[in-house]
Amino acid sequence: MAYIEFKDIDKFYGKNHVLRGINLEIEQGDFVTLLGPSGCGKSTLLRCLAGLEQTSGGKIILDGEDITQKDPKDRNIGMVFQQYSLFPNMTVKENLAFGLKLQKLPANEIEKRVKDSIEMVELMGKENEYPSNLSGGQQQRVALARGIVMRPKVLLLDEPLSAIDAKLRKSLQTSIREIHKELGLTSVFVTHDQDEAMVMSDVIHLFHDGIIEQSGNPVNIYTKPATPFAAGFIGNYNILNRADMKKLTGKDWDGDIAIRPETLILSREQISSGESYKMQGEILDRVPRGNVLRYKVRTNGVEVYVDVLFRSASMYEIGDTAFMALADHNCVRL
Amino acid sequence: MQKKKNIGAKIIVIVVIAYLLLPLLMTLIYSLFKEWIDVVPTGFTFAAYAELLADPAFWQSVLRTVIISVIPIALCTVFVLLAMYVVVLYHPEWDRFMQVLCTIPYAIQGVILPICVLSLYTGAPEPLNNRMVMLVATYMVVILPYVYQGIRNNIAGVGAGRLIEAAQMLGASKLYAFFRVVIPNIMSGVTVSVMLAMAIVFGDFVIINTLAGGHFMTAQMYMYDVMKKSGQRTCAVIIILFVVTLLISGFAFVLQSKQGKKKTK
Ligand SMILES: Nc1ncnc2c1ncn2[C@@H]1O[C@H](COP(=O)(O)OP(=O)(O)OP(=O)(O)O)[C@@H](O)[C@H]1O
Ligand SMILES: [Mg+2]
């Protein structure tokens, strides 16, 4: 039996059907990400698990116990919010001790746990600062420490990094991952950023309009999108219908096909290797994206994106003609 | 450049302070001297103060004024806090309704309110027809918009909903979270609106004269009486009332900052 189970979870806000019969299982010790575009219901599901939102139907089981009707304070779940939500009138230390004091733990135990958590998020020396004197990144570290100091059964993180700049974000992603491993936590992370989901997760659940489109590990989700939405949301897939696929490959297809841009091969010479489909195209556009160049290529009236490693020596100019090849196993049936 | 600006700013602040304090200073001087010949006051004396302080009627009126301002403000603040607890935690959709409701008293200002209260409640059974009860209740209505707006803005400002959720995730009940997390964080703001309410009640003459006139005396009415007899004593009353208000405000601020300190210890 899974550690956390959502069974047929429904949630309505008035007439707005936000969660449509969610069934989801989370294993103990996993780092699970709910990924999806804005407004698809990720936060709502997380808040139902936290108890901050009532479900309209269905059951939530945690560690073998039905917690659907339980108060948030009795669920033993930790949460890190997007807006930090630290208590402004308390120092870092007091923020961390808040919940421990409520549990009436002995003072030396509180002291020790607070100290451990502060060390874990590397905020030594900031114990007696007020939140307003800390940077955004530091505040989020405090929020993270406050989430783990209670030793919760599950740690929930609702887009904790979205207000933090790109560089700091990377380092916090690593910290969160490490803390998750070190404490053997079960974590549920919410994000709308597919790269972040790829980097951090053991399992990704892709959300769309209140249902789960696809679940799997990051490699699986990336290489084998199961639906047009999944292909569109992840990895900038080229999504082609039957007619376009016929024009591209000269063969009949039985449905929509997704092709990752980096699986198309561009060359100046005729390609003789064993790729399944070969064609010729015209370069329409060229955009540098970090270490790859993304070309827009038109071949036989079909436009596709092709990613090529950025080497200035072998760049194509707009208007150039290039040979192109594609392997059959890189055409993902949706 | 920076320094020049600073000096300019300081001068402006000093001028404004002087402008605001000048009348008070003149009142003080006037209360301390017998006569005012040409530009120089002469005959320094505490006589006006001595007379006042020896008059039990004066003390009684001041005490009454303090009571009928402190009680309605305290009650009003507590009621609004309790109402906001329900609105923030259970019925956020009631917020707009509350806002309209609490703004209505703005519209019934001046002499209309006390006259309506009088004509409605003079024949009513005890304790509704008690003038003191009428006064306290009427003042609660008058200061409601100020107290409500102050508390509401502060609750919104600290993000009460989010703080309560965070506290709940740490094992606190909603009630505990509201009183132990939200309230300490809005205390300074609440103190400001309480002071504002205090100023409004202390400055009122219309309501108190209509409701209590002829039944008992308050500081305002005492002053009005004295004004007909002696300018110097009037000034002394004003200074004493000012000191009393100052003491009450000071007391409130000390209480508030002490609480703040305790929370951070
Ligand atoms: N308190 C609420 N009252 C009414 N509708 C709500 C409430 N909270 C969320 N919704 C609606 O529920 C839907 C899902 O919201 P949710 O916050 O779960 O989205 P999300 O996936 O977390 O999006 P984002 O990435 O923008 O945070 C949205 O259409 C939103 O308008
Ligand atoms: Mg969200």
XYZ file of C-alpha atoms and ligand atoms in Angstrom:
631
model
C 0.000 0.000 0.000
C 1.286 3.453 -0.877
C 2.253 5.949 1.824
C -0.128 8.633 0.545
C -3.234 7.797 -1.469
C -5.665 10.156 -3.102
C -8.862 8.332 -3.971
C -11.316 9.931 -6.419
C -10.636 13.438 -5.138
C -13.121 16.027 -6.372
C -13.032 19.704 -5.597
C -15.524 22.349 -6.595
C -15.274 26.088 -6.079
C -18.897 26.970 -6.680
C -19.489 25.558 -10.166
C -15.800 25.480 -11.014
C -14.774 21.813 -11.059
C -11.116 22.249 -10.123
C -10.091 18.664 -9.300
C -11.806 16.001 -11.402
C -11.528 12.650 -9.715
C -7.836 12.552 -8.889
C -6.347 9.144 -8.116
C -2.752 9.328 -7.048
C -0.351 7.254 -5.012
C 2.869 8.486 -3.442
C 5.509 6.130 -2.070
C 7.339 6.792 1.178
C 10.670 8.554 0.676
C 9.898 9.781 -2.830
C 10.354 13.315 -4.061
C 7.168 13.839 -6.030
C 6.400 16.833 -8.209
C 3.023 18.098 -9.326
C 3.777 19.844 -12.602
C 1.362 21.808 -14.713
C 0.375 25.191 -16.092
C -1.111 27.945 -13.967
C -4.622 27.334 -12.684
C -4.679 23.566 -13.302
C -5.302 22.719 -9.633
C -1.839 21.779 -8.302
C -2.025 24.063 -5.277
C -5.564 22.974 -4.596
C -4.559 19.306 -4.418
C -1.629 20.159 -2.175
C -3.835 22.230 0.102
C -6.328 19.360 0.310
C -3.491 17.123 1.478
C -2.454 19.770 4.010
C -6.048 20.108 5.219
C -6.187 23.826 4.415
C -8.872 23.065 1.837
C -11.797 20.657 2.193
C -12.308 18.120 -0.580
C -15.744 17.969 -2.185
C -15.480 14.221 -2.574
C -13.041 11.339 -2.217
C -10.602 10.156 0.396
C -7.040 10.963 1.385
C -5.027 8.275 3.155
C -1.726 9.012 4.860
C 0.321 6.200 6.355
C -2.675 3.888 6.426
C -4.952 6.409 8.103
C -7.893 8.272 6.572
C -7.078 11.943 7.143
C -9.759 13.452 4.895
C -11.649 15.058 7.767
C -8.698 15.810 10.027
C -7.687 19.295 11.096
C -4.455 20.548 9.494
C -2.849 20.840 12.916
C -3.372 17.127 13.565
C -2.003 15.832 10.265
C 1.696 16.154 11.039
C 2.433 17.604 7.618
C 4.958 20.387 7.048
C 4.459 23.062 4.435
C 6.607 25.669 2.720
C 4.606 28.427 1.057
C 5.402 30.479 -2.012
C 5.261 33.756 -0.059
C 7.391 32.417 2.817
C 4.693 33.328 5.379
C 7.148 33.748 8.241
C 5.862 35.347 11.437
C 7.156 38.933 11.188
C 7.207 39.606 14.935
C 9.396 36.591 15.678
C 13.078 36.010 15.075
C 14.323 33.135 12.954
C 14.766 31.050 16.079
C 11.306 31.853 17.393
C 9.748 31.061 14.037
C 11.318 27.621 14.173
C 10.471 27.049 17.836
C 6.812 28.048 17.424
C 5.477 24.587 16.623
C 7.844 22.779 18.963
C 6.679 24.919 21.884
C 3.085 24.066 21.033
C 4.044 20.410 21.349
C 5.377 21.234 24.815
C 8.777 19.705 24.121
C 11.484 20.249 26.757
C 13.524 23.412 26.225
C 16.809 21.651 25.487
C 15.135 19.463 22.866
C 13.649 22.558 21.209
C 17.034 24.265 21.308
C 18.709 21.275 19.681
C 16.153 20.785 16.939
C 16.158 24.488 16.067
C 19.935 24.479 15.899
C 19.988 21.378 13.676
C 17.470 22.852 11.262
C 19.307 26.154 11.059
C 22.498 24.319 10.251
C 20.757 22.257 7.650
C 19.661 25.335 5.710
C 22.997 27.054 6.376
C 21.666 30.069 8.236
C 24.079 29.978 11.165
C 24.490 33.438 12.645
C 21.013 34.579 11.580
C 19.165 32.985 14.491
C 18.207 36.248 16.118
C 17.368 38.221 12.988
C 13.811 39.200 12.152
C 12.493 37.998 8.780
C 12.330 41.546 7.432
C 16.117 41.795 7.791
C 16.710 38.758 5.568
C 16.866 38.472 1.785
C 14.166 36.593 -0.095
C 16.378 33.547 -0.469
C 17.261 33.553 3.221
C 13.619 33.929 4.188
C 12.729 30.943 2.058
C 15.489 28.961 3.796
C 13.929 29.852 7.130
C 10.555 28.727 5.826
C 12.155 25.467 4.715
C 13.787 24.990 8.119
C 10.451 25.689 9.786
C 8.849 23.053 7.570
C 11.306 20.339 8.598
C 11.875 21.238 12.240
C 8.640 19.460 13.214
C 9.868 16.220 11.608
C 6.677 15.917 9.576
C 5.474 12.770 7.845
C 5.286 14.693 4.589
C 6.814 17.961 3.457
C 4.738 20.032 1.045
C 6.322 22.760 -1.049
C 4.070 25.039 -3.122
C 6.237 26.811 -5.708
C 8.727 27.776 -3.003
C 11.294 29.063 -5.476
C 9.223 31.041 -7.942
C 10.030 34.419 -6.344
C 13.762 33.747 -6.275
C 16.267 34.691 -8.952
C 17.605 32.065 -11.317
C 21.030 31.500 -9.781
C 19.902 31.265 -6.175
C 17.092 29.075 -7.345
C 19.521 26.444 -8.620
C 21.345 26.327 -5.311
C 18.094 26.117 -3.346
C 16.894 23.304 -5.605
C 20.001 21.406 -4.623
C 19.556 22.207 -0.914
C 15.970 21.013 -0.933
C 16.929 17.799 -2.715
C 19.757 17.154 -0.249
C 17.659 17.823 2.824
C 14.959 15.550 1.438
C 17.492 12.734 1.110
C 19.264 13.363 4.380
C 16.081 13.312 6.453
C 14.467 10.546 4.439
C 11.419 12.765 3.912
C 8.462 12.179 1.673
C 8.105 15.421 -0.257
C 5.445 16.785 -2.576
C 6.650 19.711 -4.635
C 4.517 21.952 -6.823
C 5.907 23.844 -9.794
C 4.937 25.043 -13.241
C 8.557 24.932 -14.393
C 9.339 21.728 -16.285
C 13.113 22.111 -15.925
C 12.776 22.410 -12.152
C 10.556 19.328 -12.100
C 13.102 17.372 -14.174
C 16.001 18.284 -11.928
C 14.354 17.576 -8.605
C 11.881 14.749 -8.887
C 11.792 11.013 -8.472
C 8.289 11.018 -9.886
C 6.445 13.690 -11.857
C 2.675 13.934 -12.091
C 1.709 16.126 -14.989
C -1.472 18.070 -14.263
C -3.875 19.527 -16.764
C -7.309 20.994 -16.045
C -7.891 19.109 -12.836
C -6.796 15.690 -14.042
C -3.453 13.926 -14.152
C -2.351 13.642 -17.767
C 0.673 11.481 -17.163
C 2.821 10.150 -14.344
C 6.327 8.787 -14.456
C 9.953 9.442 -13.746
C 11.549 12.460 -15.430
C 13.210 10.491 -18.239
C 9.990 8.707 -19.007
C 7.945 11.874 -19.074
C 10.539 13.602 -21.216
C 11.061 10.911 -23.817
C 7.603 9.354 -23.943
C 4.881 11.987 -23.672
C 1.554 10.192 -23.763
C -0.751 12.993 -24.869
C -0.548 16.078 -27.085
C -0.726 18.226 -23.955
C 2.189 16.395 -22.353
C 4.255 16.705 -25.518
C 3.429 20.391 -25.797
C 4.191 21.156 -22.160
C 7.424 19.229 -21.938
C 10.536 19.541 -24.045
C 9.252 21.778 -26.836
C 8.124 18.862 -28.934
C 7.203 19.298 -32.613
C 3.665 17.965 -32.770
C 2.583 16.916 -36.253
C -0.716 15.592 -37.516
C -1.100 12.725 -39.980
C -1.123 14.914 -43.069
C 2.075 16.718 -42.074
C 3.760 13.445 -41.124
C 2.892 12.060 -44.559
C 4.482 15.089 -46.216
C 7.543 14.835 -43.972
C 8.187 11.101 -44.280
C 6.248 10.066 -47.344
C 4.495 7.339 -45.408
C 1.040 6.879 -43.802
C 0.612 7.395 -40.014
C -2.277 6.471 -37.752
C -2.326 9.502 -35.452
C -0.534 12.584 -34.117
C 3.215 12.285 -33.688
C 5.598 14.158 -31.370
C 9.216 14.711 -32.367
C 11.774 16.248 -30.030
C 13.779 18.987 -31.837
C 17.145 17.486 -30.861
C 16.352 14.137 -32.490
C 16.225 15.658 -35.975
C 19.621 15.652 -37.683
C 20.792 18.501 -39.920
C 23.660 18.145 -42.385
C 25.205 19.939 -45.350
C 25.792 16.687 -47.173
C 23.442 13.921 -48.154
C 22.910 11.757 -45.060
C 23.876 8.160 -45.779
C 23.565 6.611 -42.334
C 20.690 4.325 -41.474
C 18.126 6.922 -40.353
C 14.640 5.926 -41.360
C 13.469 9.134 -43.024
C 15.551 11.558 -45.074
C 14.513 14.900 -46.505
C 15.749 18.276 -47.622
C 14.680 21.634 -46.170
C 15.176 25.377 -46.094
C 16.351 27.238 -42.959
C 13.683 29.839 -42.076
C 14.915 31.107 -38.750
C 17.656 30.667 -36.184
C 17.517 31.341 -32.429
C 20.392 30.728 -29.985
C 19.157 29.106 -26.761
C 22.066 28.634 -24.411
C 24.245 25.843 -25.693
C 21.928 24.908 -28.566
C 20.795 26.690 -31.687
C 17.161 26.234 -32.628
C 16.484 26.297 -36.352
C 13.105 26.557 -37.947
C 13.194 24.408 -41.061
C 10.608 24.035 -43.842
C 10.576 20.798 -45.694
C 7.900 19.828 -48.170
C 5.602 22.543 -46.803
C 5.952 21.378 -43.175
C 7.715 23.547 -40.608
C 9.631 21.897 -37.779
C 12.086 22.996 -35.087
C 15.526 21.421 -35.010
C 17.995 21.813 -32.130
C 21.711 21.619 -32.903
C 24.658 22.045 -30.546
C 25.968 25.589 -30.783
C 29.186 25.509 -32.839
C 29.729 28.779 -34.639
C 31.899 27.099 -37.302
C 29.035 25.020 -38.665
C 26.170 27.486 -38.456
C 23.528 27.614 -41.162
C 22.367 30.963 -42.487
C 18.726 31.819 -43.047
C 17.838 30.732 -46.580
C 20.392 27.902 -46.646
C 19.335 24.488 -47.820
C 20.123 21.554 -45.541
C 19.670 17.815 -45.514
C 17.666 16.396 -42.658
C 17.128 12.915 -41.211
C 14.884 11.364 -38.613
C 14.868 7.928 -36.949
C 11.575 6.083 -36.667
C 12.020 5.408 -32.945
C 12.111 9.156 -32.296
C 8.595 9.579 -33.649
C 6.483 9.313 -30.482
C 2.881 8.275 -31.064
C 0.466 10.319 -28.926
C 24.162 68.088 -0.982
C 22.752 65.387 1.261
C 23.516 67.486 4.328
C 21.828 70.560 2.920
C 18.694 68.579 2.239
C 18.759 67.249 5.787
C 18.955 70.719 7.259
C 16.107 71.891 5.053
C 13.988 68.955 6.161
C 14.810 69.600 9.801
C 13.821 73.248 9.539
C 10.491 72.322 8.042
C 9.826 69.785 10.803
C 10.757 72.319 13.497
C 8.544 75.016 11.988
C 5.601 72.633 11.779
C 6.106 71.464 15.358
C 6.345 75.033 16.576
C 3.205 75.950 14.662
C 1.331 73.040 16.210
C 2.618 73.608 19.731
C 2.289 77.375 19.811
C -1.403 77.513 20.797
C -0.763 74.970 23.525
C 2.188 76.946 24.788
C 0.173 80.152 24.837
C -2.627 78.375 26.690
C -0.114 77.166 29.245
C 1.318 80.649 29.722
C -2.133 82.171 29.964
C -3.117 79.670 32.633
C -0.085 80.531 34.745
C -0.302 84.341 34.853
C -2.782 86.701 36.449
C -2.666 89.509 33.977
C -1.497 90.240 30.513
C -0.266 93.850 30.228
C 0.953 94.868 26.782
C 3.078 91.950 25.563
C 4.389 90.663 28.870
C 2.331 88.489 31.195
C 2.727 89.301 34.870
C 1.772 87.823 38.200
C 2.927 84.216 37.958
C 0.582 81.926 39.877
C -0.640 78.372 40.186
C -3.911 79.657 41.570
C -6.029 78.445 38.676
C -4.600 74.941 38.999
C -4.910 74.940 42.770
C -8.583 75.872 42.531
C -9.275 73.244 39.924
C -7.445 70.473 41.684
C -9.248 71.268 44.888
C -12.641 71.081 43.185
C -14.069 67.533 43.491
C -16.572 68.303 40.746
C -13.685 68.770 38.353
C -12.089 65.451 39.234
C -15.376 63.666 38.925
C -15.990 65.124 35.501
C -12.519 64.173 34.291
C -12.892 60.653 35.641
C -16.272 60.345 33.933
C -14.822 61.453 30.649
C -12.010 58.942 30.912
C -14.445 56.145 31.706
C -16.883 56.954 28.927
C -14.065 57.084 26.420
C -12.034 54.065 27.539
C -14.969 51.672 27.895
C -16.527 52.172 24.448
C -13.123 52.095 22.765
C -12.105 48.908 24.530
C -15.452 47.231 23.822
C -15.512 48.393 20.212
C -11.969 47.134 19.599
C -12.731 43.740 21.115
C -15.964 43.364 19.124
C -14.301 44.331 15.863
C -11.424 41.913 16.509
C -13.864 39.085 17.186
C -15.877 39.952 14.086
C -12.706 40.051 11.997
C -11.724 36.653 13.381
C -14.916 35.190 11.959
C -14.586 37.088 8.672
C -10.930 36.222 8.053
C -11.188 32.570 8.989
C -14.651 31.423 8.117
C -16.414 33.916 5.866
C -14.072 36.041 3.765
C -17.056 36.830 1.549
C -18.614 38.841 4.421
C -15.806 41.363 4.273
C -17.587 43.710 1.878
C -20.759 43.575 3.931
C -18.770 44.410 7.067
C -17.146 47.312 5.315
C -20.476 48.853 4.324
C -21.949 48.207 7.756
C -19.043 49.782 9.585
C -18.994 52.828 7.346
C -22.641 53.761 7.916
C -21.906 55.722 11.145
C -19.938 58.214 9.042
C -23.245 59.231 7.516
C -25.085 59.919 10.757
C -22.873 62.529 12.297
C -23.518 65.571 14.412
C -26.604 66.139 16.447
C -28.803 63.654 14.567
C -27.355 60.613 16.280
C -27.780 61.626 19.950
C -31.280 62.978 19.341
C -32.336 59.732 17.676
C -30.846 57.782 20.556
C -32.658 59.948 23.074
C -36.048 59.732 21.441
C -35.681 55.972 20.968
C -34.457 55.022 24.410
C -35.654 57.534 27.023
C -38.794 55.495 27.611
C -36.996 52.161 27.317
C -36.553 49.864 30.332
C -33.348 49.733 32.412
C -30.511 49.652 31.610
C -31.224 51.001 28.129
C -32.529 54.330 29.407
C -29.468 54.881 31.577
C -27.607 57.894 30.234
C -24.222 56.318 30.843
C -25.208 53.200 28.891
C -26.588 55.359 26.098
C -23.361 57.318 25.928
C -21.116 54.296 25.879
C -23.216 52.622 23.204
C -23.415 55.765 21.087
C -19.678 56.328 21.247
C -19.111 52.741 20.191
C -21.113 53.451 17.073
C -19.358 56.752 16.404
C -15.828 55.327 16.567
C -16.707 52.068 14.799
C -15.588 53.232 11.314
C -12.179 54.330 12.587
C -11.532 51.264 14.712
C -12.801 48.895 12.012
C -10.826 50.480 9.194
C -7.637 50.502 11.265
C -7.933 46.866 12.233
C -9.002 45.721 8.779
C -6.110 47.464 7.035
C -3.625 46.001 9.465
C -5.031 42.502 9.138
C -4.795 42.761 5.375
C -1.329 44.286 5.648
C 0.218 41.420 7.588
C -1.468 38.794 5.404
C -3.446 37.306 8.260
C -4.838 34.428 6.219
C -1.411 33.188 5.205
C 0.032 33.564 8.705
C -2.826 31.554 10.162
C -2.339 28.807 7.597
C 1.378 28.677 8.365
C 0.646 28.454 12.095
C -1.905 25.702 11.505
C 0.691 23.646 9.661
C 2.852 23.955 12.766
C 0.136 22.500 14.964
C -1.770 25.601 16.079
C -5.557 25.879 16.108
C -7.143 28.728 14.169
C -8.114 30.498 17.383
C -4.612 30.241 18.813
C -3.102 31.394 15.534
C -5.358 34.440 15.365
C -4.704 35.586 18.913
C -1.046 34.608 19.194
C 0.218 35.337 15.707
C -2.075 37.830 13.976
C -2.950 40.083 16.912
C 0.622 40.717 18.121
C 1.497 41.657 14.564
C -1.292 44.206 14.202
C -0.985 45.632 17.716
C 0.896 48.790 16.738
C -1.632 49.572 14.019
C -4.515 48.935 16.378
C -2.963 51.293 18.926
C -2.979 54.046 16.335
C -6.664 53.624 15.577
C -7.428 53.473 19.297
C -5.652 56.803 19.729
C -7.662 58.261 16.879
C -10.874 57.048 18.503
C -9.716 58.551 21.795
C -9.180 61.917 20.149
C -12.644 61.794 18.607
C -14.367 60.974 21.895
C -12.390 63.562 23.853
C -13.168 66.201 21.280
C -16.902 65.545 21.262
C -19.272 68.041 22.766
C -22.482 67.647 20.782
C -23.239 64.043 21.667
C -22.266 64.291 25.272
C -24.140 67.506 25.853
C -27.293 66.153 24.241
C -27.223 62.809 26.034
C -25.788 63.738 29.416
C -26.393 67.469 29.705
C -28.272 68.226 32.890
C -27.763 64.697 34.249
C -24.101 64.642 35.038
C -21.013 66.583 34.183
C -18.085 65.581 32.034
C -14.822 67.366 31.458
C -16.117 68.968 28.281
C -19.139 70.385 30.033
C -17.110 71.478 33.012
C -14.866 73.383 30.670
C -17.858 74.939 28.956
C -19.113 76.111 32.337
C -15.760 77.504 33.400
C -15.374 79.318 30.116
C -18.250 81.613 31.088
C -16.478 82.546 34.345
C -12.710 82.689 33.900
C -10.461 82.559 30.882
C -7.484 81.606 32.974
C -9.182 78.620 34.547
C -10.414 77.483 31.150
C -6.835 77.388 29.996
C -5.861 75.395 33.063
C -8.616 72.865 32.302
C -7.342 72.519 28.773
C -3.793 71.904 29.951
C -4.886 69.297 32.494
C -7.038 67.518 29.928
C -4.117 67.549 27.542
C -1.866 65.984 30.174
C -4.489 63.338 30.942
C -4.783 62.386 27.245
C -1.022 62.337 26.985
C -0.804 59.981 29.967
C -3.422 57.649 28.514
C -1.695 57.548 25.113
C 1.664 57.044 26.780
C 0.220 54.217 28.828
C -1.228 52.566 25.721
C 2.079 52.823 23.879
C 4.021 51.386 26.794
C 1.586 48.488 27.044
C 1.871 47.841 23.341
C 5.658 47.978 23.176
C 5.951 45.805 26.284
C 3.784 43.216 24.643
C 5.911 43.460 21.527
C 9.041 42.894 23.597
C 7.594 39.955 25.461
C 6.710 38.317 22.172
C 10.246 38.678 20.939
C 11.943 37.508 24.127
N -10.293 30.020 -2.849
C -10.711 29.841 -4.107
N -11.959 30.199 -4.456
C -12.407 30.030 -5.722
N -11.681 29.494 -6.718
C -10.427 29.126 -6.439
C -9.877 29.274 -5.121
N -8.608 28.812 -5.137
C -8.384 28.394 -6.393
N -9.462 28.576 -7.181
C -9.576 28.200 -8.604
O -9.142 26.873 -8.719
C -8.383 26.685 -9.890
C -7.074 26.004 -9.546
O -6.335 26.843 -8.696
P -4.928 26.415 -8.129
O -4.504 27.503 -7.191
O -4.978 25.048 -7.592
O -4.018 26.456 -9.426
P -2.464 26.171 -9.566
O -2.336 24.984 -10.438
O -1.824 26.112 -8.246
O -1.972 27.441 -10.361
P -0.672 28.346 -10.134
O 0.453 27.685 -10.830
O -1.054 29.631 -10.795
O -0.467 28.479 -8.661
C -8.224 28.037 -10.522
O -9.108 28.102 -11.620
C -8.651 29.007 -9.458
O -9.309 30.090 -10.042
Mg -0.525 27.406 -7.113
